Short mmCIF file of C-alpha atoms in Angstrom, two decimals:
data_model
loop_
_atom_site.label_atom_id
_atom_site.label_comp_id
_atom_site.label_asym_id
_atom_site.label_seq_id
_atom_site.Cartn_x
_atom_site.Cartn_y
_atom_site.Cartn_z
CA UNK A 1 -6.60 37.28 -7.24
CA UNK A 2 -7.44 39.43 -3.90
CA UNK A 3 -10.36 37.51 -2.94
CA UNK A 4 -9.20 34.69 -0.35
CA UNK A 5 -9.51 30.88 -1.32
CA UNK A 6 -13.48 30.01 -0.53
CA UNK A 7 -13.16 26.47 0.96
CA UNK A 8 -15.61 24.09 2.79
CA UNK A 9 -18.97 23.94 1.87
CA UNK A 10 -19.20 26.80 -0.19
CA UNK A 11 -16.11 25.64 -2.75
CA UNK A 12 -17.91 21.93 -2.52
CA UNK A 13 -21.05 23.67 -3.37
CA UNK A 14 -19.65 25.55 -6.56
CA UNK A 15 -17.99 22.96 -7.94
CA UNK A 16 -20.81 20.46 -7.58
CA UNK A 17 -22.60 22.63 -9.61
CA UNK A 18 -19.47 23.19 -12.16
CA UNK A 19 -19.65 19.40 -12.88
CA UNK A 20 -23.29 19.45 -13.22
CA UNK A 21 -23.31 21.92 -15.72
CA UNK A 22 -20.39 20.02 -17.58
CA UNK A 23 -22.10 16.66 -17.49
CA UNK A 24 -25.04 18.18 -19.18
CA UNK A 25 -23.29 20.03 -21.88
CA UNK A 26 -21.22 16.98 -22.65
CA UNK A 27 -24.67 15.09 -23.03
CA UNK A 28 -26.26 17.90 -25.03
CA UNK A 29 -23.53 18.35 -27.21
CA UNK A 30 -22.55 14.44 -27.81
CA UNK A 31 -26.35 13.75 -28.82
CA UNK A 32 -27.30 16.96 -30.80
CA UNK A 33 -29.20 15.78 -33.66
CA UNK A 34 -26.66 15.92 -36.68
CA UNK A 35 -27.30 16.28 -40.42
CA UNK A 36 -25.53 16.61 -43.75
CA UNK A 37 -25.45 20.36 -42.77
CA UNK A 38 -22.24 21.47 -41.54
CA UNK A 39 -23.90 24.77 -40.65
CA UNK A 40 -26.49 22.99 -38.63
CA UNK A 41 -23.92 20.64 -37.32
CA UNK A 42 -21.77 23.32 -35.65
CA UNK A 43 -24.99 25.17 -34.36
CA UNK A 44 -26.69 22.53 -32.35
CA UNK A 45 -23.56 21.57 -30.67
CA UNK A 46 -22.17 25.28 -30.30
CA UNK A 47 -25.75 26.17 -28.76
CA UNK A 48 -25.37 23.85 -25.57
CA UNK A 49 -21.50 24.82 -25.44
CA UNK A 50 -22.61 28.32 -25.20
CA UNK A 51 -25.31 27.59 -22.59
CA UNK A 52 -22.81 25.63 -20.61
CA UNK A 53 -20.44 29.06 -20.62
CA UNK A 54 -23.56 31.37 -19.41
CA UNK A 55 -24.32 28.49 -16.47
CA UNK A 56 -20.91 28.48 -15.28
CA UNK A 57 -20.56 32.19 -15.23
CA UNK A 58 -23.88 32.29 -13.13
CA UNK A 59 -22.33 29.46 -11.01
CA UNK A 60 -19.33 31.54 -10.27
CA UNK A 61 -21.29 34.75 -9.80
CA UNK A 62 -23.04 33.18 -7.17
CA UNK A 63 -20.06 32.57 -5.18
CA UNK A 64 -17.51 35.12 -5.78
CA UNK A 65 -17.14 38.55 -4.46
CA UNK A 66 -13.99 39.50 -6.65
CA UNK A 67 -15.10 42.43 -9.35
CA UNK A 68 -12.60 41.27 -12.00
CA UNK A 69 -14.19 37.55 -11.95
CA UNK A 70 -17.68 39.16 -11.77
CA UNK A 71 -17.31 41.48 -14.56
CA UNK A 72 -15.33 38.59 -16.69
CA UNK A 73 -18.47 36.26 -15.73
CA UNK A 74 -21.10 38.88 -17.05
CA UNK A 75 -19.18 39.35 -20.47
CA UNK A 76 -19.26 35.89 -20.86
CA UNK A 77 -23.01 35.69 -20.02
CA UNK A 78 -23.41 39.06 -22.47
CA UNK A 79 -21.41 37.73 -25.48
CA UNK A 80 -22.78 34.14 -25.55
CA UNK A 81 -25.94 35.07 -25.13
CA UNK A 82 -25.63 37.49 -28.33
CA UNK A 83 -23.67 34.50 -30.00
CA UNK A 84 -26.67 32.26 -29.28
CA UNK A 85 -29.33 34.48 -30.76
CA UNK A 86 -27.23 35.08 -33.74
CA UNK A 87 -27.03 31.40 -34.28
CA UNK A 88 -30.74 30.89 -33.82
CA UNK A 89 -31.64 34.02 -36.39
CA UNK A 90 -29.39 31.89 -39.03
CA UNK A 91 -30.34 28.67 -38.40
CA UNK A 92 -33.50 28.10 -40.78
CA UNK A 93 -31.23 29.37 -43.70
CA UNK A 94 -28.38 27.63 -42.38
CA UNK A 95 -29.93 24.01 -42.55
CA UNK A 96 -30.82 24.09 -46.28
CA UNK A 97 -26.82 24.59 -46.90
CA UNK A 98 -26.19 20.53 -47.52
CA UNK A 99 -22.38 19.12 -47.40
CA UNK A 100 -21.33 16.31 -49.58
CA UNK A 101 -20.78 13.19 -46.82
CA UNK A 102 -16.88 13.11 -47.37
CA UNK A 103 -16.75 16.89 -46.03
CA UNK A 104 -18.96 16.05 -43.12
CA UNK A 105 -17.29 12.98 -41.93
CA UNK A 106 -14.17 14.80 -42.14
CA UNK A 107 -15.61 17.94 -40.02
CA UNK A 108 -17.36 15.34 -37.52
CA UNK A 109 -13.64 13.73 -36.96
CA UNK A 110 -11.85 16.86 -36.29
CA UNK A 111 -14.71 18.14 -34.42
CA UNK A 112 -15.12 15.00 -32.02
CA UNK A 113 -11.64 15.05 -31.54
CA UNK A 114 -11.64 18.82 -30.27
CA UNK A 115 -14.51 17.90 -28.03
CA UNK A 116 -12.97 14.88 -26.73
CA UNK A 117 -9.94 17.11 -25.63
CA UNK A 118 -12.09 19.67 -24.40
CA UNK A 119 -13.52 17.62 -22.15
CA UNK A 120 -11.12 16.06 -20.69
CA UNK A 121 -9.34 18.89 -19.97
CA UNK A 122 -12.55 20.33 -18.33
CA UNK A 123 -13.46 17.18 -16.26
CA UNK A 124 -9.63 17.32 -14.80
CA UNK A 125 -8.93 21.22 -14.20
CA UNK A 126 -7.52 21.70 -11.03
CA UNK A 127 -9.19 22.54 -7.89
CA UNK A 128 -7.51 24.28 -5.24
CA UNK A 129 -10.69 25.77 -3.07
CA UNK A 130 -10.36 28.84 -4.63
CA UNK A 131 -13.39 29.23 -7.16
CA UNK A 132 -11.73 31.90 -9.17
CA UNK A 133 -8.78 30.06 -10.17
CA UNK A 134 -10.91 27.13 -10.36
CA UNK A 135 -13.17 29.00 -12.80
CA UNK A 136 -10.45 30.40 -15.09
CA UNK A 137 -8.94 26.58 -15.03
CA UNK A 138 -12.06 25.45 -16.29
CA UNK A 139 -13.05 27.91 -18.68
CA UNK A 140 -10.17 28.43 -20.44
CA UNK A 141 -10.37 25.11 -22.19
CA UNK A 142 -13.83 25.36 -22.75
CA UNK A 143 -13.35 28.86 -25.02
CA UNK A 144 -10.28 27.27 -26.64
CA UNK A 145 -12.56 24.70 -27.80
CA UNK A 146 -15.23 27.15 -28.78
CA UNK A 147 -12.26 28.73 -30.86
CA UNK A 148 -10.95 25.45 -32.22
CA UNK A 149 -14.49 24.67 -33.05
CA UNK A 150 -14.91 27.43 -35.23
CA UNK A 151 -11.89 27.44 -37.13
CA UNK A 152 -12.62 23.61 -38.08
CA UNK A 153 -15.85 25.14 -39.37
CA UNK A 154 -14.50 28.15 -41.45
CA UNK A 155 -12.26 25.16 -43.09
CA UNK A 156 -15.42 23.55 -44.89
CA UNK A 157 -18.49 24.82 -46.81
CA UNK A 158 -20.63 26.65 -44.45
CA UNK A 159 -23.52 29.37 -45.00
CA UNK A 160 -22.49 32.86 -45.23
CA UNK A 161 -24.94 34.12 -42.26
CA UNK A 162 -22.60 31.62 -40.18
CA UNK A 163 -19.15 33.32 -41.04
CA UNK A 164 -19.17 36.47 -39.12
CA UNK A 165 -20.59 34.33 -36.28
CA UNK A 166 -17.56 32.41 -36.21
CA UNK A 167 -15.12 34.69 -36.82
CA UNK A 168 -16.93 36.65 -33.44
CA UNK A 169 -16.23 33.50 -31.46
CA UNK A 170 -13.18 33.59 -32.39
CA UNK A 171 -12.04 37.21 -31.84
CA UNK A 172 -13.86 37.23 -28.68
CA UNK A 173 -12.92 33.65 -26.98
CA UNK A 174 -9.30 34.65 -27.91
CA UNK A 175 -9.23 37.72 -26.33
CA UNK A 176 -11.25 35.77 -23.07
CA UNK A 177 -8.63 33.54 -22.85
CA UNK A 178 -5.34 35.91 -23.16
CA UNK A 179 -7.34 37.64 -20.01
CA UNK A 180 -7.90 34.40 -18.13
CA UNK A 181 -4.64 33.44 -18.54
CA UNK A 182 -3.16 36.45 -17.35
CA UNK A 183 -5.37 35.95 -14.17
CA UNK A 184 -4.78 32.15 -13.96
CA UNK A 185 -0.79 32.81 -13.76
CA UNK A 186 -1.56 34.83 -10.82
CA UNK A 187 -3.18 31.68 -9.39
CA UNK A 188 0.14 29.59 -9.97
CA UNK A 189 2.41 32.31 -7.84
CA UNK A 190 0.56 31.64 -4.34
#
C-alpha cells in the first residue's frame, strides 16, 4: 500500500462509521424474519450482510486515495449490488420452498455459528490507523462469512433459482479474499 496511514480525526471518523455499519449489520442479520424456508432465511440474512459490505466500501472510498483500494471497494459495491438484485428477483419463488423443521434447525445452528465467528472477527479486527489495512482486516472475515454461509446453504434443499446466486457469491468472494489477503500481507511487512 503506497498511501501513508491516515491518523487522527480522519482515521477515527472512518473507524466510527465502520463500527456503526457493523452494529447495524449484526442487528439486521440476527433479527431477520426467519421461516421454515432455508431459501428465505438465507436471503433475508444475506441481503443485510451485502448491504453492510456496500456501506463499508463507500466508507473506505470517502477516505482513501489509494487507487487499488478504491477499485476493490468499487468492485465490492458492484458485485454485491448485483447479488442483492438477484436475490430479490428469486425471493418470491424461493419463499414457497418449505423445509423440514429438522433441516431448518440444522441449517440455523450452522449459520449462527458462522455468523458469531464472523461478527467476533470483524469486531476485533486490528486497527492501526491505516484505513486501507484496517479495511482489509475487516472485509476478509466478512467475505469469509458469506462464503461459509453460501456453502452451508448448498448443503440443504434450496430453491433452484438460489443455487447460481450461492455459487456466484462463493466464486466472487473467494477471488476477493485472495486479492485482499495478498494486500493485507503488505500491511504486516511494515
